[in-house]
């Protein structure tokens, strides 16, 4: 049984979900920063969500730094691939290091 089509479909779904969640995390962090600047109070029940989104943003940021560092060795534009990896996460790194796609 060939698993490549299944892997491709799963990667596509995860990329879409990851992009939506990271964009939402950026929005949440912007809301939190705005609340701090304007001295507004946010519900304390959102604190665990803020910590989870900060962890996700930092993880994706570290992955994008790794992608930017190795992108030129894979004949990719570092800034463009770092941005892509920031939004899609680990799948961007897996695609970068995939040996089948090397020229």
CSV table of N, CA and C in Angstrom, one decimal:
chain,number,residue,atom,x,y,z
A,1,UNK,N,0.8,-1.2,0.0
A,1,UNK,CA,0.0,0.0,0.0
A,1,UNK,C,0.9,1.2,0.0
A,2,UNK,N,0.6,2.2,-0.9
A,2,UNK,CA,1.3,3.4,-1.0
A,2,UNK,C,0.8,4.5,0.0
A,3,UNK,N,1.6,4.9,0.9
A,3,UNK,CA,1.2,5.9,1.9
A,3,UNK,C,1.4,7.3,1.5
A,4,UNK,N,2.1,7.6,0.4
A,4,UNK,CA,2.4,9.0,0.0
A,4,UNK,C,1.1,9.8,-0.2
A,5,UNK,N,0.0,9.4,-0.8
A,5,UNK,CA,-1.2,10.2,-0.9
A,5,UNK,C,-1.8,10.5,0.4
A,6,UNK,N,-1.8,9.5,1.3
A,6,UNK,CA,-2.3,9.8,2.6
A,6,UNK,C,-1.5,10.8,3.4
A,7,UNK,N,-0.2,10.7,3.3
A,7,UNK,CA,0.7,11.6,4.0
A,7,UNK,C,0.5,13.0,3.4
A,8,UNK,N,0.4,13.1,2.1
A,8,UNK,CA,0.2,14.4,1.5
A,8,UNK,C,-1.1,15.0,1.9
A,9,UNK,N,-2.2,14.2,2.0
A,9,UNK,CA,-3.5,14.8,2.5
A,9,UNK,C,-3.4,15.2,3.9
A,10,UNK,N,-2.8,14.4,4.8
A,10,UNK,CA,-2.7,14.8,6.2
A,10,UNK,C,-1.9,16.0,6.3
A,11,UNK,N,-0.7,16.1,5.6
A,11,UNK,CA,0.1,17.3,5.7
A,11,UNK,C,-0.7,18.6,5.2
A,12,UNK,N,-1.5,18.4,4.2
A,12,UNK,CA,-2.3,19.6,3.7
A,12,UNK,C,-3.3,20.0,4.8
A,13,UNK,N,-4.0,19.1,5.4
A,13,UNK,CA,-4.9,19.4,6.5
A,13,UNK,C,-4.2,20.1,7.7
A,14,UNK,N,-3.1,19.5,8.1
A,14,UNK,CA,-2.4,20.1,9.2
A,14,UNK,C,-1.8,21.5,8.9
A,15,UNK,N,-1.4,21.7,7.7
A,15,UNK,CA,-0.9,23.0,7.3
A,15,UNK,C,-2.0,24.1,7.4
A,16,UNK,N,-3.2,23.7,6.9
A,16,UNK,CA,-4.3,24.7,7.0
A,16,UNK,C,-4.7,25.0,8.5
A,17,UNK,N,-4.8,23.9,9.3
A,17,UNK,CA,-5.1,24.1,10.7
A,17,UNK,C,-4.1,24.9,11.4
A,18,UNK,N,-2.8,24.5,11.1
A,18,UNK,CA,-1.7,25.2,11.8
A,18,UNK,C,-1.7,26.7,11.5
A,19,UNK,N,-1.9,27.0,10.2
A,19,UNK,CA,-1.9,28.4,9.8
A,19,UNK,C,-3.0,29.2,10.5
A,20,UNK,N,-4.2,28.6,10.6
A,20,UNK,CA,-5.3,29.2,11.2
A,20,UNK,C,-5.0,29.4,12.7
A,21,UNK,N,-4.4,28.4,13.4
A,21,UNK,CA,-4.2,28.5,14.8
A,21,UNK,C,-3.0,29.5,15.1
A,22,UNK,N,-2.0,29.6,14.3
A,22,UNK,CA,-0.9,30.5,14.5
A,22,UNK,C,-1.4,31.9,14.3
A,23,UNK,N,-2.2,32.1,13.3
A,23,UNK,CA,-2.8,33.5,13.0
A,23,UNK,C,-3.7,33.9,14.2
A,24,UNK,N,-4.4,32.9,14.7
A,24,UNK,CA,-5.3,33.2,15.9
A,24,UNK,C,-4.4,33.5,17.1
A,25,UNK,N,-3.3,32.8,17.3
A,25,UNK,CA,-2.4,33.1,18.4
A,25,UNK,C,-1.8,34.5,18.3
A,26,UNK,N,-1.5,34.9,17.1
A,26,UNK,CA,-0.9,36.3,16.9
A,26,UNK,C,-2.0,37.3,17.3
A,27,UNK,N,-3.3,37.0,16.9
A,27,UNK,CA,-4.4,37.9,17.3
A,27,UNK,C,-4.6,37.9,18.8
A,28,UNK,N,-4.6,36.8,19.4
A,28,UNK,CA,-4.7,36.7,20.9
A,28,UNK,C,-3.6,37.5,21.6
A,29,UNK,N,-2.4,37.4,21.1
A,29,UNK,CA,-1.3,38.1,21.8
A,29,UNK,C,-1.4,39.6,21.5
A,30,UNK,N,-1.9,39.9,20.3
A,30,UNK,CA,-2.1,41.4,20.0
A,30,UNK,C,-3.2,41.9,21.0
A,31,UNK,N,-4.2,41.2,21.2
A,31,UNK,CA,-5.3,41.6,22.1
A,31,UNK,C,-4.8,41.7,23.5
A,32,UNK,N,-3.9,40.8,23.9
A,32,UNK,CA,-3.3,40.9,25.3
A,32,UNK,C,-2.4,42.1,25.4
A,33,UNK,N,-1.6,42.4,24.4
A,33,UNK,CA,-0.8,43.6,24.4
A,33,UNK,C,-1.6,44.8,24.5
A,34,UNK,N,-2.7,44.9,23.7
A,34,UNK,CA,-3.6,46.0,23.7
A,34,UNK,C,-4.2,46.2,25.0
A,35,UNK,N,-4.6,45.1,25.7
A,35,UNK,CA,-5.2,45.2,27.0
A,35,UNK,C,-4.2,45.7,28.0
A,36,UNK,N,-3.0,45.4,27.9
A,36,UNK,CA,-2.0,45.8,28.9
A,36,UNK,C,-1.7,47.3,28.6
A,37,UNK,N,-1.6,47.7,27.4
A,37,UNK,CA,-1.4,49.2,27.1
A,37,UNK,C,-2.5,50.0,27.5
A,38,UNK,N,-3.8,49.6,27.4
A,38,UNK,CA,-4.9,50.4,27.7
A,38,UNK,C,-5.4,50.1,29.1
A,39,UNK,N,-4.7,49.3,29.9
A,39,UNK,CA,-5.0,49.0,31.3
A,39,UNK,C,-6.4,48.3,31.4
A,40,UNK,N,-6.7,47.5,30.4
A,40,UNK,CA,-8.0,46.8,30.4
A,40,UNK,C,-7.8,45.5,31.2
A,41,UNK,N,-8.8,44.9,31.7
A,41,UNK,CA,-8.7,43.6,32.4
A,41,UNK,C,-9.3,42.5,31.4
A,42,UNK,N,-8.5,41.5,31.3
A,42,UNK,CA,-8.9,40.3,30.6
A,42,UNK,C,-9.3,39.2,31.6
A,43,UNK,N,-10.2,38.4,31.2
A,43,UNK,CA,-10.6,37.3,32.1
A,43,UNK,C,-9.5,36.4,32.5
A,44,UNK,N,-9.4,36.1,33.8
A,44,UNK,CA,-8.2,35.3,34.2
A,44,UNK,C,-8.3,33.9,33.7
A,45,UNK,N,-9.5,33.5,33.3
A,45,UNK,CA,-9.6,32.1,32.7
A,45,UNK,C,-8.9,32.0,31.4
A,46,UNK,N,-8.5,33.1,30.8
A,46,UNK,CA,-7.8,33.0,29.5
A,46,UNK,C,-6.2,32.8,29.7
A,47,UNK,N,-5.8,32.9,30.9
A,47,UNK,CA,-4.3,32.8,31.2
A,47,UNK,C,-3.7,31.5,30.7
A,48,UNK,N,-4.3,30.3,30.9
A,48,UNK,CA,-3.8,29.1,30.3
A,48,UNK,C,-3.7,29.1,28.8
A,49,UNK,N,-4.7,29.7,28.2
A,49,UNK,CA,-4.7,29.8,26.7
A,49,UNK,C,-3.6,30.7,26.2
A,50,UNK,N,-3.3,31.8,27.0
A,50,UNK,CA,-2.2,32.7,26.6
A,50,UNK,C,-0.9,32.0,26.7
A,51,UNK,N,-0.7,31.2,27.7
A,51,UNK,CA,0.6,30.5,27.9
A,51,UNK,C,0.7,29.4,26.8
A,52,UNK,N,-0.4,28.8,26.4
A,52,UNK,CA,-0.3,27.8,25.3
A,52,UNK,C,0.1,28.5,24.0
A,53,UNK,N,-0.6,29.6,23.7
A,53,UNK,CA,-0.3,30.3,22.5
A,53,UNK,C,1.1,30.8,22.4
A,54,UNK,N,1.6,31.3,23.6
A,54,UNK,CA,3.0,31.8,23.6
A,54,UNK,C,4.0,30.7,23.4
A,55,UNK,N,3.7,29.5,23.9
A,55,UNK,CA,4.6,28.3,23.7
A,55,UNK,C,4.6,28.0,22.2
A,56,UNK,N,3.4,28.0,21.6
A,56,UNK,CA,3.3,27.6,20.2
A,56,UNK,C,4.0,28.7,19.3
A,57,UNK,N,3.8,29.9,19.6
A,57,UNK,CA,4.5,31.0,18.9
A,57,UNK,C,6.0,30.9,19.0
A,58,UNK,N,6.5,30.6,20.2
A,58,UNK,CA,7.9,30.4,20.4
A,58,UNK,C,8.5,29.2,19.7
A,59,UNK,N,7.7,28.1,19.7
A,59,UNK,CA,8.1,26.9,19.0
A,59,UNK,C,8.2,27.1,17.5
A,60,UNK,N,7.2,27.7,17.0
A,60,UNK,CA,7.2,28.0,15.5
A,60,UNK,C,8.3,29.0,15.1
A,61,UNK,N,8.6,30.0,16.0
A,61,UNK,CA,9.6,30.9,15.8
A,61,UNK,C,11.0,30.2,15.7
A,62,UNK,N,11.2,29.3,16.6
A,62,UNK,CA,12.5,28.6,16.6
A,62,UNK,C,12.6,27.7,15.4
A,63,UNK,N,11.5,27.1,15.0
A,63,UNK,CA,11.5,26.3,13.8
A,63,UNK,C,11.8,27.1,12.5
A,64,UNK,N,11.2,28.3,12.5
A,64,UNK,CA,11.5,29.2,11.4
A,64,UNK,C,12.9,29.7,11.3
A,65,UNK,N,13.6,29.8,12.5
A,65,UNK,CA,15.0,30.2,12.5
A,65,UNK,C,15.8,29.0,11.9
A,66,UNK,N,15.5,27.8,12.3
A,66,UNK,CA,16.2,26.6,11.8
A,66,UNK,C,15.9,26.5,10.3
A,67,UNK,N,14.7,26.8,9.8
A,67,UNK,CA,14.4,26.7,8.4
A,67,UNK,C,15.2,27.8,7.6
A,68,UNK,N,15.3,29.0,8.2
A,68,UNK,CA,16.0,30.0,7.5
A,68,UNK,C,17.5,29.7,7.4
A,69,UNK,N,18.0,29.1,8.4
A,69,UNK,CA,19.4,28.7,8.4
A,69,UNK,C,19.8,27.6,7.4
A,70,UNK,N,18.9,26.7,7.2
A,70,UNK,CA,19.2,25.5,6.3
A,70,UNK,C,18.6,25.7,4.9
A,71,UNK,N,17.7,26.7,4.7
A,71,UNK,CA,17.0,26.9,3.4
A,71,UNK,C,18.0,27.1,2.3
A,72,UNK,N,19.0,27.9,2.5
A,72,UNK,CA,19.9,28.2,1.3
A,72,UNK,C,20.7,26.9,0.9
A,73,UNK,N,20.9,26.0,1.8
A,73,UNK,CA,21.6,24.7,1.4
A,73,UNK,C,20.7,23.8,0.6
A,74,UNK,N,19.4,24.1,0.7
A,74,UNK,CA,18.4,23.3,-0.1
A,74,UNK,C,17.8,24.1,-1.3
A,75,UNK,N,18.6,25.2,-1.6
A,75,UNK,CA,18.2,26.0,-2.8
A,75,UNK,C,16.8,26.6,-2.6
A,76,UNK,N,16.6,27.1,-1.4
A,76,UNK,CA,15.3,27.8,-1.1
A,76,UNK,C,15.7,29.2,-0.6
A,77,UNK,N,14.7,30.2,-0.8
A,77,UNK,CA,15.0,31.5,-0.2
A,77,UNK,C,14.7,31.5,1.3
A,78,UNK,N,15.8,31.9,2.1
A,78,UNK,CA,15.7,31.8,3.6
A,78,UNK,C,14.5,32.5,4.2
A,79,UNK,N,14.3,33.8,3.8
A,79,UNK,CA,13.2,34.5,4.4
A,79,UNK,C,11.8,34.0,4.1
A,80,UNK,N,11.7,33.6,2.8
A,80,UNK,CA,10.4,33.1,2.4
A,80,UNK,C,10.1,31.7,3.0
A,81,UNK,N,11.1,30.9,3.1
A,81,UNK,CA,10.9,29.6,3.7
A,81,UNK,C,10.7,29.7,5.2
A,82,UNK,N,11.4,30.6,5.9
A,82,UNK,CA,11.2,30.8,7.3
A,82,UNK,C,9.8,31.3,7.6
A,83,UNK,N,9.3,32.2,6.8
A,83,UNK,CA,7.9,32.6,7.0
A,83,UNK,C,6.9,31.5,6.8
A,84,UNK,N,7.1,30.7,5.8
A,84,UNK,CA,6.3,29.5,5.5
A,84,UNK,C,6.4,28.5,6.7
A,85,UNK,N,7.6,28.3,7.2
A,85,UNK,CA,7.7,27.3,8.3
A,85,UNK,C,7.1,27.9,9.6
A,86,UNK,N,7.2,29.2,9.8
A,86,UNK,CA,6.6,29.8,11.0
A,86,UNK,C,5.1,29.5,11.0
A,87,UNK,N,4.4,29.6,9.9
A,87,UNK,CA,3.0,29.3,9.9
A,87,UNK,C,2.6,27.9,9.8
A,88,UNK,N,3.4,27.0,9.2
A,88,UNK,CA,3.0,25.6,9.1
A,88,UNK,C,3.7,24.7,10.1
A,89,UNK,N,4.7,25.2,10.7
A,89,UNK,CA,5.3,24.5,11.8
A,89,UNK,C,6.3,23.4,11.4
A,90,UNK,N,6.3,22.3,12.1
A,90,UNK,CA,7.2,21.2,11.9
A,90,UNK,C,7.1,20.6,10.5
A,91,UNK,N,5.9,20.7,9.9
A,91,UNK,CA,5.8,20.1,8.5
A,91,UNK,C,6.7,20.9,7.5
A,92,UNK,N,6.8,22.2,7.7
A,92,UNK,CA,7.8,23.0,6.9
A,92,UNK,C,9.2,22.4,7.0
A,93,UNK,N,9.6,22.1,8.2
A,93,UNK,CA,10.9,21.5,8.4
A,93,UNK,C,11.0,20.1,7.7
A,94,UNK,N,10.0,19.3,7.9
A,94,UNK,CA,10.0,18.0,7.3
A,94,UNK,C,10.1,18.1,5.8
A,95,UNK,N,9.4,19.1,5.2
A,95,UNK,CA,9.5,19.3,3.7
A,95,UNK,C,10.8,19.8,3.3
A,96,UNK,N,11.4,20.6,4.2
A,96,UNK,CA,12.8,21.1,3.8
A,96,UNK,C,13.8,20.0,3.8
A,97,UNK,N,13.7,19.1,4.8
A,97,UNK,CA,14.7,18.1,4.9
A,97,UNK,C,14.3,16.8,4.2
A,98,UNK,N,13.2,16.8,3.4
A,98,UNK,CA,12.8,15.6,2.7
A,98,UNK,C,13.8,15.4,1.5
A,99,UNK,N,14.4,14.2,1.5
A,99,UNK,CA,15.4,13.9,0.5
A,99,UNK,C,14.9,13.6,-0.9
A,100,UNK,N,13.6,13.3,-1.0
A,100,UNK,CA,13.0,13.0,-2.3
A,100,UNK,C,12.8,14.3,-3.1
A,101,UNK,N,12.8,15.4,-2.4
A,101,UNK,CA,12.6,16.6,-3.2
A,101,UNK,C,13.9,17.4,-3.5
A,102,UNK,N,15.0,16.8,-3.2
A,102,UNK,CA,16.3,17.4,-3.5
A,102,UNK,C,16.5,17.4,-5.0
A,103,UNK,N,17.2,18.4,-5.5
A,103,UNK,CA,17.5,18.5,-6.9
A,103,UNK,C,18.8,17.7,-7.1
